[in-house]
mmCIF file with all atom_site columns, C-alpha atoms in Angstrom:
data_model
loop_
_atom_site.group_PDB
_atom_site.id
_atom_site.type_symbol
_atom_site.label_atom_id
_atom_site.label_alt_id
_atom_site.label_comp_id
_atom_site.label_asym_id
_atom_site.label_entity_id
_atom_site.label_seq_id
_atom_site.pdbx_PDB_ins_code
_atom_site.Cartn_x
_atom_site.Cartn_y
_atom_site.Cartn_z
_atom_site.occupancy
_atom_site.B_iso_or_equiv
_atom_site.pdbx_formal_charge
_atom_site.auth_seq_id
_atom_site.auth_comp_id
_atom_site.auth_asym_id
_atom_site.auth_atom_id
_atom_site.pdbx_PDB_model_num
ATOM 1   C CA . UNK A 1 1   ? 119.226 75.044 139.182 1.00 89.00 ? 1   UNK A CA 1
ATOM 2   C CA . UNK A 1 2   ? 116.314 75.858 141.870 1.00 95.00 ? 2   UNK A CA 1
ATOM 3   C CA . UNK A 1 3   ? 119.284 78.106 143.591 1.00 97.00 ? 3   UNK A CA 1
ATOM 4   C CA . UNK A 1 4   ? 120.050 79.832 140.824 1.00 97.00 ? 4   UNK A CA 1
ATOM 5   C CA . UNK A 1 5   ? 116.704 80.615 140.348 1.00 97.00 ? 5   UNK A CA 1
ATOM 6   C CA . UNK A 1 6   ? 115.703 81.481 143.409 1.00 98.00 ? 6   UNK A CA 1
ATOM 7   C CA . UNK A 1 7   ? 119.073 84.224 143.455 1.00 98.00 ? 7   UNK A CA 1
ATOM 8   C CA . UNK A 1 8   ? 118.184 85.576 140.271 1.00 97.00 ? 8   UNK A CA 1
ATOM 9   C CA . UNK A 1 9   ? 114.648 86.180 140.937 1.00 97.00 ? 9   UNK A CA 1
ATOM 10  C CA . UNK A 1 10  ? 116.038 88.233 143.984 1.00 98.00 ? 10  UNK A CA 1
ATOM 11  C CA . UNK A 1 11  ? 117.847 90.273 142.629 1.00 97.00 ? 11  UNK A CA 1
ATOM 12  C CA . UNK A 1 12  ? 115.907 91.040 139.455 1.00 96.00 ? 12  UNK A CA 1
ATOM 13  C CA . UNK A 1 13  ? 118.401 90.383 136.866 1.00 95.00 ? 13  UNK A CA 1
ATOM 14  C CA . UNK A 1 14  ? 117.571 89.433 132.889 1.00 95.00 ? 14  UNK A CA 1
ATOM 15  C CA . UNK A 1 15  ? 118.743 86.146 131.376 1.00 95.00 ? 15  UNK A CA 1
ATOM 16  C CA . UNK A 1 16  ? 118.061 83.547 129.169 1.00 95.00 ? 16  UNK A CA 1
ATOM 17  C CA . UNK A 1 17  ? 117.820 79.754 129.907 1.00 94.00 ? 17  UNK A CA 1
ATOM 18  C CA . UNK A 1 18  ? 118.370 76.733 128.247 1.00 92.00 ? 18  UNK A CA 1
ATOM 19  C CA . UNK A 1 19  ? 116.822 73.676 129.467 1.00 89.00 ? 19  UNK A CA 1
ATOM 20  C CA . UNK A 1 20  ? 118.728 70.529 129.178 1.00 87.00 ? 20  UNK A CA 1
ATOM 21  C CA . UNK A 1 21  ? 117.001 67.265 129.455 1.00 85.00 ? 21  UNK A CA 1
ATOM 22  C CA . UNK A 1 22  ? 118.848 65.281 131.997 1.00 77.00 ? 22  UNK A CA 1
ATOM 23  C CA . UNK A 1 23  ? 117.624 61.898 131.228 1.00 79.00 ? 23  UNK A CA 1
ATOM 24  C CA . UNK A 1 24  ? 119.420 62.173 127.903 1.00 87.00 ? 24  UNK A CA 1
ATOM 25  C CA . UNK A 1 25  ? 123.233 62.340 127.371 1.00 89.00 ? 25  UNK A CA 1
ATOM 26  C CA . UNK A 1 26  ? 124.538 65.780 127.403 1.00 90.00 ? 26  UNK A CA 1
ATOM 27  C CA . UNK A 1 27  ? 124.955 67.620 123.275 1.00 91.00 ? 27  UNK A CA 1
ATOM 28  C CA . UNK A 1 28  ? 128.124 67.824 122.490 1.00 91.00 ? 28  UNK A CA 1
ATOM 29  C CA . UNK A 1 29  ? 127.574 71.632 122.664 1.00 92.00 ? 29  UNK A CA 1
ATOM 30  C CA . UNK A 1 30  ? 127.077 71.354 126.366 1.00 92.00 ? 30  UNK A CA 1
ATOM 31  C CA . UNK A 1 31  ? 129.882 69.414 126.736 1.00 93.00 ? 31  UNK A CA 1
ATOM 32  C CA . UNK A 1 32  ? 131.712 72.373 125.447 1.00 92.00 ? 32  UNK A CA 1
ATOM 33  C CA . UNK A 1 33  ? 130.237 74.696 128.397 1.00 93.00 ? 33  UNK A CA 1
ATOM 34  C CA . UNK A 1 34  ? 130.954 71.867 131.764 1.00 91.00 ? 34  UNK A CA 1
ATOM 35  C CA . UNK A 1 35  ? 132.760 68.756 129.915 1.00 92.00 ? 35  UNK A CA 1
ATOM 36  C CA . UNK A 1 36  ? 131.363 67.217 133.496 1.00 91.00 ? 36  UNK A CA 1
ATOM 37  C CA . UNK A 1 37  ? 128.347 67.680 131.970 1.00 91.00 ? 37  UNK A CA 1
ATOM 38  C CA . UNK A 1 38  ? 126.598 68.109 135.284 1.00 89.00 ? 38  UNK A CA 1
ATOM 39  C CA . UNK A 1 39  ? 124.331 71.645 135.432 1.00 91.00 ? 39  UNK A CA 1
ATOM 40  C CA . UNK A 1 40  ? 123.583 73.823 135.655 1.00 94.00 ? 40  UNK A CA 1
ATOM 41  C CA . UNK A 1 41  ? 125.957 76.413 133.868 1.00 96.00 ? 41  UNK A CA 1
ATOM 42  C CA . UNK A 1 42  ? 126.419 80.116 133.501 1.00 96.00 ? 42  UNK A CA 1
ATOM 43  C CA . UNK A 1 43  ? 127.376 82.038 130.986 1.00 96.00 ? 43  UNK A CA 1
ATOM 44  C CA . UNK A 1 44  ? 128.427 85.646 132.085 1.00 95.00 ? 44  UNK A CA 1
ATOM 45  C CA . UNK A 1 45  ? 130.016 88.175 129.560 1.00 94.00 ? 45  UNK A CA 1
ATOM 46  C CA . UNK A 1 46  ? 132.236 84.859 127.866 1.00 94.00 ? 46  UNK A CA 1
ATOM 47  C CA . UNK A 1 47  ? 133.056 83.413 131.401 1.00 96.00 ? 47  UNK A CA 1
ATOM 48  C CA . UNK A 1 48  ? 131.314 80.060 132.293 1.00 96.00 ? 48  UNK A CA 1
ATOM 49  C CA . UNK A 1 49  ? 130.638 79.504 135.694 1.00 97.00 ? 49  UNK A CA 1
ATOM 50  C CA . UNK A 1 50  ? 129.539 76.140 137.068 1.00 95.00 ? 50  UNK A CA 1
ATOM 51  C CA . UNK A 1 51  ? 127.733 74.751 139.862 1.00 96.00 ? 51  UNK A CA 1
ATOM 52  C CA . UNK A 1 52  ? 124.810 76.132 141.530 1.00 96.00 ? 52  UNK A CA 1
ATOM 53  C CA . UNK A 1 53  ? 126.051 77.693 145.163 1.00 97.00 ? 53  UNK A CA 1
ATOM 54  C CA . UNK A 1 54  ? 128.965 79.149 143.232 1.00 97.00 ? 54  UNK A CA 1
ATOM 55  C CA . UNK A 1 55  ? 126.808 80.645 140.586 1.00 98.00 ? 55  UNK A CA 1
ATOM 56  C CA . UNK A 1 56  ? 124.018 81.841 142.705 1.00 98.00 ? 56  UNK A CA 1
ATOM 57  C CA . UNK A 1 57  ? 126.941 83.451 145.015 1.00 97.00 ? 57  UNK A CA 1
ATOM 58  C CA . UNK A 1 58  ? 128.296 84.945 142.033 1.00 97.00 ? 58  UNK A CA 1
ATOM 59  C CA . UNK A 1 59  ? 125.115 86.439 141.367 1.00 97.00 ? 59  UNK A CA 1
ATOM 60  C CA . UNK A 1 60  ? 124.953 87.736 144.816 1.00 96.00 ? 60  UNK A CA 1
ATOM 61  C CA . UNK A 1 61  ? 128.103 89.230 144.545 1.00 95.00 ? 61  UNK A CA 1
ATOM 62  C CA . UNK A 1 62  ? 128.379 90.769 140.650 1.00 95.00 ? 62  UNK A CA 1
ATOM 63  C CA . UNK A 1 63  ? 125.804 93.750 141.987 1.00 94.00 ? 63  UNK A CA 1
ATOM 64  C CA . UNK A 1 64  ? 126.885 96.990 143.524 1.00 91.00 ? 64  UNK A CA 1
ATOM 65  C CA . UNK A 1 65  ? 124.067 96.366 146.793 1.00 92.00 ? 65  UNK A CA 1
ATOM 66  C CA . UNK A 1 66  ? 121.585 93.512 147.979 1.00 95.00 ? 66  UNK A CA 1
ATOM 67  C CA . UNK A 1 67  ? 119.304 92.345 150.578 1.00 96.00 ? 67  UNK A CA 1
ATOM 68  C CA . UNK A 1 68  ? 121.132 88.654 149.711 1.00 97.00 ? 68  UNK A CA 1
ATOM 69  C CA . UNK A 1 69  ? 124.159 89.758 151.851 1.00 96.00 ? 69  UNK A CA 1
ATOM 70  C CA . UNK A 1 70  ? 126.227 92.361 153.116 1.00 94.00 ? 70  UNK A CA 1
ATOM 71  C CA . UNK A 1 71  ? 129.119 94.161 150.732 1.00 89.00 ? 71  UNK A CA 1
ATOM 72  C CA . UNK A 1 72  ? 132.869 93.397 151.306 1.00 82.00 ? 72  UNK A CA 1
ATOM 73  C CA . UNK A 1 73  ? 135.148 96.075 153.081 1.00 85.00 ? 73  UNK A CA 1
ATOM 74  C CA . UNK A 1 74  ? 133.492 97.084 156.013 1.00 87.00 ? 74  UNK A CA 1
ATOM 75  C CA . UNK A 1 75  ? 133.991 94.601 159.666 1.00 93.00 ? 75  UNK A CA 1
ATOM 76  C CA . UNK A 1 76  ? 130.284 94.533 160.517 1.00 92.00 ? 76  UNK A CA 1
ATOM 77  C CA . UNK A 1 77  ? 129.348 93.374 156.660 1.00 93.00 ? 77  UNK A CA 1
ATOM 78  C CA . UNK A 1 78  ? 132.134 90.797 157.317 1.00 95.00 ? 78  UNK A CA 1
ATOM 79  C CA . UNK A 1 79  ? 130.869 89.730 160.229 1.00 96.00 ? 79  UNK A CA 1
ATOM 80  C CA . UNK A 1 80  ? 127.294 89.005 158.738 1.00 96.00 ? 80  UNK A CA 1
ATOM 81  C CA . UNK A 1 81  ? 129.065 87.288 155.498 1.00 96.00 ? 81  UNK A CA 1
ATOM 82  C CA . UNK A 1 82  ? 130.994 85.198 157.872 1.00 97.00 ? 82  UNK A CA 1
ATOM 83  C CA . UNK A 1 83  ? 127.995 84.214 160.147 1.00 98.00 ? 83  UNK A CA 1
ATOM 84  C CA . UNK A 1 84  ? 125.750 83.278 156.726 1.00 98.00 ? 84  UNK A CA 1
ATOM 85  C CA . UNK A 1 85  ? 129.255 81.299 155.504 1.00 98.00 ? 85  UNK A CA 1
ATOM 86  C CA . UNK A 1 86  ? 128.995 79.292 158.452 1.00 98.00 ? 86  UNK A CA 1
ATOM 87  C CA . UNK A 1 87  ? 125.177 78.488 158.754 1.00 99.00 ? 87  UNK A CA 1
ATOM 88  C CA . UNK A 1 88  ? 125.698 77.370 155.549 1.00 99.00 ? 88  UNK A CA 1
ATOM 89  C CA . UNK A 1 89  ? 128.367 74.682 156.117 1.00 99.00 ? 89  UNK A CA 1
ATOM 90  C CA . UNK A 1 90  ? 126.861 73.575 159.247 1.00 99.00 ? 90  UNK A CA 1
ATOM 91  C CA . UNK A 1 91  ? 123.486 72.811 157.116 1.00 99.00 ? 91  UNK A CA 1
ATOM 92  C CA . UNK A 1 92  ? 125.619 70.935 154.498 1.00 99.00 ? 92  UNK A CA 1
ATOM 93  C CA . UNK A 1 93  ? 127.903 69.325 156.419 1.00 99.00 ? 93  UNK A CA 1
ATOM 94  C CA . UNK A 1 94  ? 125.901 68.155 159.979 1.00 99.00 ? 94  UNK A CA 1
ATOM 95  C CA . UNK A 1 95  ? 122.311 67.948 158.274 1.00 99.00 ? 95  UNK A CA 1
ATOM 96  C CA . UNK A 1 96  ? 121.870 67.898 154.320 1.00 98.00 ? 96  UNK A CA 1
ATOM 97  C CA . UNK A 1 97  ? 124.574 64.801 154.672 1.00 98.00 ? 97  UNK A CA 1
ATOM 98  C CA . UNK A 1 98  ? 121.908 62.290 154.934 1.00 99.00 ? 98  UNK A CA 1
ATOM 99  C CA . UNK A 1 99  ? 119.764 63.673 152.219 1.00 98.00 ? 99  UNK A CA 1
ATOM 100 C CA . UNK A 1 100 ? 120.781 61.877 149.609 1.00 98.00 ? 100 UNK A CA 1
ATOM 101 C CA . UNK A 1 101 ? 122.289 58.913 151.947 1.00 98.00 ? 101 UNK A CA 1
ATOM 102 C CA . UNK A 1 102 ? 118.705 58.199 153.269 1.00 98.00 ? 102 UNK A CA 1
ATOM 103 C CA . UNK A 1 103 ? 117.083 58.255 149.500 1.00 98.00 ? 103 UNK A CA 1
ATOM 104 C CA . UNK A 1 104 ? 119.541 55.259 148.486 1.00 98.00 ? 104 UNK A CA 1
ATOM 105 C CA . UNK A 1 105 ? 119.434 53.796 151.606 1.00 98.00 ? 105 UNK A CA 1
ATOM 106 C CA . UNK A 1 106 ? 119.419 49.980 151.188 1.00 97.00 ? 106 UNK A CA 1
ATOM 107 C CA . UNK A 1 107 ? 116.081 49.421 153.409 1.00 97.00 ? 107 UNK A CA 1
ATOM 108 C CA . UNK A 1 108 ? 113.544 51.553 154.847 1.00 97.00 ? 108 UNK A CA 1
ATOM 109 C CA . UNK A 1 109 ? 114.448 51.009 157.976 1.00 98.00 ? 109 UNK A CA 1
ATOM 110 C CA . UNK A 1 110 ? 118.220 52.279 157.178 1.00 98.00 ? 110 UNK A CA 1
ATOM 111 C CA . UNK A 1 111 ? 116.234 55.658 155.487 1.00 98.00 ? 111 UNK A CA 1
ATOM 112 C CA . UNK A 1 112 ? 114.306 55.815 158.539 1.00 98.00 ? 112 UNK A CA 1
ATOM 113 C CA . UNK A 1 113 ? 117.387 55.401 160.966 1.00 98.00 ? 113 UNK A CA 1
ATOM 114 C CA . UNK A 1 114 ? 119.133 58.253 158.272 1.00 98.00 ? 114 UNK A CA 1
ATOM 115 C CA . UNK A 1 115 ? 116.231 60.632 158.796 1.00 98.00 ? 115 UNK A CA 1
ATOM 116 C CA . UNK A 1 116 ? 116.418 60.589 162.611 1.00 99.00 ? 116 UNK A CA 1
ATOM 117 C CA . UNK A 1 117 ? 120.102 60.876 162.381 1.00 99.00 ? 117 UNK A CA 1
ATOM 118 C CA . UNK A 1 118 ? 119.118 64.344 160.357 1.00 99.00 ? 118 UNK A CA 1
ATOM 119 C CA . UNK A 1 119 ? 116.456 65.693 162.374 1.00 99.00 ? 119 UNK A CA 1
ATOM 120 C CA . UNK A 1 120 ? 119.406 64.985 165.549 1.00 99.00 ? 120 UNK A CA 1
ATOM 121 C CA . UNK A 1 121 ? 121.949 67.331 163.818 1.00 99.00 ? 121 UNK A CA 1
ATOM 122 C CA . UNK A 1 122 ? 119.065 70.091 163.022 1.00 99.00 ? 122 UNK A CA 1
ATOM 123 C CA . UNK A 1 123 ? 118.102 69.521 166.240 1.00 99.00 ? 123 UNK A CA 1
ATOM 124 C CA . UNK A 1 124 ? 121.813 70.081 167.843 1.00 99.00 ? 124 UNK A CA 1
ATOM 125 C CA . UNK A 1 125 ? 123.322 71.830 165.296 1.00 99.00 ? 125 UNK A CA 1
ATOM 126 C CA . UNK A 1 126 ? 121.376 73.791 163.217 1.00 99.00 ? 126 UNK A CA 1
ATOM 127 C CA . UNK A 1 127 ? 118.526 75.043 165.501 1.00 99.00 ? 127 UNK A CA 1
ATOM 128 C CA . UNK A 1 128 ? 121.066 77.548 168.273 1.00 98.00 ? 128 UNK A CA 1
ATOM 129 C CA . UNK A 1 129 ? 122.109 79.319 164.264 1.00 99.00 ? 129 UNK A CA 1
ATOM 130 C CA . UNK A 1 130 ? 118.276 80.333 164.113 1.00 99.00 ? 130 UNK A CA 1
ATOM 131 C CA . UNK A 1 131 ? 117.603 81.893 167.280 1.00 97.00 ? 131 UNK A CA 1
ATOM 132 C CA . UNK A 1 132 ? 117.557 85.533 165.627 1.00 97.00 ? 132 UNK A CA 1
ATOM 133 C CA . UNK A 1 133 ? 115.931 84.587 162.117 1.00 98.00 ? 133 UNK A CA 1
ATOM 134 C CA . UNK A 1 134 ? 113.077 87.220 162.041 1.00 96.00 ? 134 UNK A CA 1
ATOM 135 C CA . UNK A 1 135 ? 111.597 85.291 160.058 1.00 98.00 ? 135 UNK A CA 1
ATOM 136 C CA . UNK A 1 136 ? 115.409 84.677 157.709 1.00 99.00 ? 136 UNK A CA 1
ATOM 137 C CA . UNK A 1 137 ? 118.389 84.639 158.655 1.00 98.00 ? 137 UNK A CA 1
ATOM 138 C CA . UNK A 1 138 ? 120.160 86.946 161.187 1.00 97.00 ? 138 UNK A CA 1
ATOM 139 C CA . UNK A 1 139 ? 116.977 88.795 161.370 1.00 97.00 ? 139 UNK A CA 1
ATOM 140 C CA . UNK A 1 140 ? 116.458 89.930 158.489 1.00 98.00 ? 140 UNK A CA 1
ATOM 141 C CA . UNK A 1 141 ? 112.814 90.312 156.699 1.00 97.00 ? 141 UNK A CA 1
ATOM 142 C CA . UNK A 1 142 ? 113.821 89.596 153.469 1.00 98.00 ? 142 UNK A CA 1
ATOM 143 C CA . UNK A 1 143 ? 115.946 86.191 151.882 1.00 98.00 ? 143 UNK A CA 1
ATOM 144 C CA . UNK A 1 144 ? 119.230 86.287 152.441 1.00 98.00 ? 144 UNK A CA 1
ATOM 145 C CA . UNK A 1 145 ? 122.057 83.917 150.725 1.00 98.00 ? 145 UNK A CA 1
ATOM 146 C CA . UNK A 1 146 ? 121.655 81.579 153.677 1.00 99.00 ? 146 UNK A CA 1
ATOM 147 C CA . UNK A 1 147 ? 118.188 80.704 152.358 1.00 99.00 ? 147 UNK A CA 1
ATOM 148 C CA . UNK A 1 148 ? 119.417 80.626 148.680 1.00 98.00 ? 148 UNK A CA 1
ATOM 149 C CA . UNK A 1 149 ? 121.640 78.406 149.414 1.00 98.00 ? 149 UNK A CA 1
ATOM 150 C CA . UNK A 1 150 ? 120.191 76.345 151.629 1.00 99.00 ? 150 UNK A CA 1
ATOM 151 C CA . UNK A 1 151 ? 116.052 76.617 150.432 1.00 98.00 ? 151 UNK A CA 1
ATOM 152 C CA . UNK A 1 152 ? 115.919 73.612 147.657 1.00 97.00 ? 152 UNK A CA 1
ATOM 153 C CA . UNK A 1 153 ? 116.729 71.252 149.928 1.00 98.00 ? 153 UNK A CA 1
ATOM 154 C CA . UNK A 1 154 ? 114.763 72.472 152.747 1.00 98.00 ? 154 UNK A CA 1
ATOM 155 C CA . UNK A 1 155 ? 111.515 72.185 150.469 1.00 98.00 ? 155 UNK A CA 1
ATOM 156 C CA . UNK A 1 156 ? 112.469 68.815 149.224 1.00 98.00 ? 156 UNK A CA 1
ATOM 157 C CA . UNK A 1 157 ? 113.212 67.497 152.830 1.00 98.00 ? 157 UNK A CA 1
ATOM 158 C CA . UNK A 1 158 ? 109.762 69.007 153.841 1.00 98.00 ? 158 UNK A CA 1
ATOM 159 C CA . UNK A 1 159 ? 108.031 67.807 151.399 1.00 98.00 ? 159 UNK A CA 1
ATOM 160 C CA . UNK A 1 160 ? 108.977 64.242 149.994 1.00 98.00 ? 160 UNK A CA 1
ATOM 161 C CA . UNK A 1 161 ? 108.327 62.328 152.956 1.00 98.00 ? 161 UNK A CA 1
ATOM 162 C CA . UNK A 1 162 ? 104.556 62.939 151.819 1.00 97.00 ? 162 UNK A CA 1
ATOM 163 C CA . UNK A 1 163 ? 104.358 62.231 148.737 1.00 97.00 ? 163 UNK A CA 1
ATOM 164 C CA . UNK A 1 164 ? 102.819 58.646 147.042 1.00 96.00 ? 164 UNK A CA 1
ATOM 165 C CA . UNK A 1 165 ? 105.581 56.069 147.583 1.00 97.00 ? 165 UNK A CA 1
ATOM 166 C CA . UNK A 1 166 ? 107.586 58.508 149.680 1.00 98.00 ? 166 UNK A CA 1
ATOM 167 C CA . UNK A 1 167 ? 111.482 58.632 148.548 1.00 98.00 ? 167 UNK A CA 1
ATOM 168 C CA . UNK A 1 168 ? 112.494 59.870 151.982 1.00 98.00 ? 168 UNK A CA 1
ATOM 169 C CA . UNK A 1 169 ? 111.172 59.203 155.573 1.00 98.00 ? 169 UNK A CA 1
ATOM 170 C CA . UNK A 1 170 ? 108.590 60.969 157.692 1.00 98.00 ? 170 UNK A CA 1
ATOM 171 C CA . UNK A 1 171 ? 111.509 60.769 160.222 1.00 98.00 ? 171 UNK A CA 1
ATOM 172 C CA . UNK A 1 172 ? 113.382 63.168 159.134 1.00 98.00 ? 172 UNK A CA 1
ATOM 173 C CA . UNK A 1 173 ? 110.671 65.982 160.126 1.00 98.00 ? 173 UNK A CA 1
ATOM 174 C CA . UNK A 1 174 ? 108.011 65.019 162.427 1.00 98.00 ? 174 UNK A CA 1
ATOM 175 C CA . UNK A 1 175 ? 108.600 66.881 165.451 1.00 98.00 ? 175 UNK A CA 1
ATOM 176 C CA . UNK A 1 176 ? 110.919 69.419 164.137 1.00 98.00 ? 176 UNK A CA 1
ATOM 177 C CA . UNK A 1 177 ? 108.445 71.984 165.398 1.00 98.00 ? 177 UNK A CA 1
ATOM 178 C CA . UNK A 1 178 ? 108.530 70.868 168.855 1.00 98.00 ? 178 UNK A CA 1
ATOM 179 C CA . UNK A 1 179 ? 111.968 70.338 168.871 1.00 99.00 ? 179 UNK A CA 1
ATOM 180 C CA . UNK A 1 180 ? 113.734 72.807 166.604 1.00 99.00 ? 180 UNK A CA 1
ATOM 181 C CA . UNK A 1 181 ? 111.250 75.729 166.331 1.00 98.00 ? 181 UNK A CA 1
ATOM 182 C CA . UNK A 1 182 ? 113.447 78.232 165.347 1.00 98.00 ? 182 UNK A CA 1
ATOM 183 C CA . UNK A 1 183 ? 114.420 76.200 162.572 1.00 99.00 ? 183 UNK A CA 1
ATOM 184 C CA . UNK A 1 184 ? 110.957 75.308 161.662 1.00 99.00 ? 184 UNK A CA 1
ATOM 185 C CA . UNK A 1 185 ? 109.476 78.986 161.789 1.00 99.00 ? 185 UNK A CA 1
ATOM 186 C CA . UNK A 1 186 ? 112.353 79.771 159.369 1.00 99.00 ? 186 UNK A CA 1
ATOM 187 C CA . UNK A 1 187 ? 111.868 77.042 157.169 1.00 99.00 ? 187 UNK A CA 1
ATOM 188 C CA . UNK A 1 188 ? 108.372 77.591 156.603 1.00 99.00 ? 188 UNK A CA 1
ATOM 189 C CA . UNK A 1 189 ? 109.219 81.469 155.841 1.00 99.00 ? 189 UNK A CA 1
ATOM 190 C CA . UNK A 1 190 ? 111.397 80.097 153.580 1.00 99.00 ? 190 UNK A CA 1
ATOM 191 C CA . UNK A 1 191 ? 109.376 78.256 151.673 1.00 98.00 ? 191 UNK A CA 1
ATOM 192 C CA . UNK A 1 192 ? 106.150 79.745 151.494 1.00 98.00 ? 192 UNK A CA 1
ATOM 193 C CA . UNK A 1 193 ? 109.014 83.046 149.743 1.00 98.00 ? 193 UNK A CA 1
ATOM 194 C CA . UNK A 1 194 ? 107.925 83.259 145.734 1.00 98.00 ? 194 UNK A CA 1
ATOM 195 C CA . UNK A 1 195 ? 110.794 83.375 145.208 1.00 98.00 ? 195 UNK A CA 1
ATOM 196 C CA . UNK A 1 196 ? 111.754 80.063 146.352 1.00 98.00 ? 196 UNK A CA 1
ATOM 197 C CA . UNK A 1 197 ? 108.429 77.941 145.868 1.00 97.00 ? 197 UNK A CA 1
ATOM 198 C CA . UNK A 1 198 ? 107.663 79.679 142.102 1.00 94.00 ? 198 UNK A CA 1
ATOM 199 C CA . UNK A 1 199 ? 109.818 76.964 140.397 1.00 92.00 ? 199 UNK A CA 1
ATOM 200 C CA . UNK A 1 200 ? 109.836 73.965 142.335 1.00 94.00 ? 200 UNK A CA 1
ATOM 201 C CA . UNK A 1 201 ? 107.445 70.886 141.165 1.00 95.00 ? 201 UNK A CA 1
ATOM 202 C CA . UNK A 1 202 ? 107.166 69.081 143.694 1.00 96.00 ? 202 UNK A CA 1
ATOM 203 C CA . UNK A 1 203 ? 105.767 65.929 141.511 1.00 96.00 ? 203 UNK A CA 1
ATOM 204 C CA . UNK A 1 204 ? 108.339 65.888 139.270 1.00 94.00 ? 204 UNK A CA 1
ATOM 205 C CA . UNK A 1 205 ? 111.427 65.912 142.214 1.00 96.00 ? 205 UNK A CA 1
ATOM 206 C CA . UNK A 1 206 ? 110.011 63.379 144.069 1.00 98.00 ? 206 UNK A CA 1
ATOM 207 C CA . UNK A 1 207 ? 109.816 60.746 140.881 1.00 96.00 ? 207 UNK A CA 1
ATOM 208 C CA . UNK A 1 208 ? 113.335 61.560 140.234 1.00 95.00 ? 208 UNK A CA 1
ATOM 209 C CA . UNK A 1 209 ? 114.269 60.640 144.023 1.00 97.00 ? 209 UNK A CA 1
ATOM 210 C CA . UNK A 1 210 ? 112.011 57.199 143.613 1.00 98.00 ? 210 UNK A CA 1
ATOM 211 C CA . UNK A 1 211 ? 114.531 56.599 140.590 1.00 96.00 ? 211 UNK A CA 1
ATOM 212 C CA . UNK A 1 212 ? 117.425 57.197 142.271 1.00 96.00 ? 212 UNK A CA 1
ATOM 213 C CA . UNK A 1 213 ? 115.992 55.153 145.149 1.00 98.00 ? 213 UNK A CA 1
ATOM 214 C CA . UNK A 1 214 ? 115.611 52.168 143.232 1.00 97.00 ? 214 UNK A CA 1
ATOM 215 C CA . UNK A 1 215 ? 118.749 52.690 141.073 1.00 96.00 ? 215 UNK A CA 1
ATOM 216 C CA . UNK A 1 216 ? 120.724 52.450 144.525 1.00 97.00 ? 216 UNK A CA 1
ATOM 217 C CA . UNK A 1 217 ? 118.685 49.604 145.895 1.00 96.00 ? 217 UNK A CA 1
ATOM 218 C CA . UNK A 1 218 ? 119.221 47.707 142.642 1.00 96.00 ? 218 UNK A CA 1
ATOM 219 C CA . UNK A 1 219 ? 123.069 48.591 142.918 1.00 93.00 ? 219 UNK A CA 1
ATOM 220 C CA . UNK A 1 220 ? 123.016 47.469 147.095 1.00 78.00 ? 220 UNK A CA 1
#
């Protein structure tokens, strides 16, 4: 729920949290809430919302203003919403693809050939969406729902790679700087934000990875 987090922290809003123990089947209670039993899960005045981008956009969107992103009914806020929108897909759907394909990646050397193939798309496709992040997104000076959406997996890339028994490649960020340094001045704002570094354990996401790792291999 790191986006989640990250939104609500943002904006300042109250709530209570629940932990659930994902190594364990879900409570029957839970089940009730997301029968997918996936998290996280929001309850908001008797409505449950599910999944984290929609929930964290939710959030973004159930207050009268934010810094997160422009208000609906005006051309230029539309504009702004549209540009953040399409950052956004172009991260998920070029780049944060290989995330998860070079953790279960049959060999190192496929993980490795899956982390160049995502540095290539931040590289090409990515890195032109950044030129006016001063230091986030479309220049503004404060976190916008670009990085909320996008920060967890930004830290995780950044970080993984150098951790003991790494579950993803070195690849997939050596050289971003030299290469991509819009993107890497923005991701580096990004994650030194409280906001989005206050919850993440780095330790802790990086043995779950090496599980799914060898869950995959063992699978392959």
């Amino acid at each position: 729920a790191h986006r989640v987090h990250i939104a609500l922290a943002e904006l300042a809003l109250p709530f209570e949290e629940e932990i659930i123990d994902y190594s364990k089947p879900r409570t029957p209670e839970y089940l009730e809430i997301n029968s997918s039993g996936r998290v996280p899960a929001m309850i908001y005045n008797g409505h449950i919302i599910i999944e984290s981008a929609i929930i964290a956009q939710f959030l973004a969107d159930s207050v009268a203003s934010t810094h997160l992103i422009p208000r609906t009914g005006e051309a230029q806020g539309a504009l702004v919403r549209e540009r953040i929108a399409f950052f956004v897909e172009t991260y998920f759907s070029k780049a944060k693809i290989y995330y998860y394909r070079a953790i279960e990646a049959r060999t190192d050397e496929d993980a490795e050939d899956l982390g160049k193939r995502y540095f290539d798309a931040v590289v090409t496709d990515v890195e032109p969406l950044l030129r006016d992040a001063r230091p986030f997104f479309n220049g503004s000076n404060k976190l916008t729902v670009a990085e909320v959406l996008t920060a967890s997996f930004i830290m995780r890339i950044f970080m993984l790679p150098f951790t003991e028994d790494a579950p993803l490649p070195k690849s997939m960020i050596v050289g971003l700087a030299e290469n991509a340094p819009n993107f890497y001045v923005w991701a580096q704002a990004t994650m030194k934000h409280p906001s989005v570094n206050s919850i993440y354990n780095r330790d802790v996401c990086a043995a779950e990875m090496r599980d799914r790792r060898e869950k995959a291999r063992a699978l392959a």
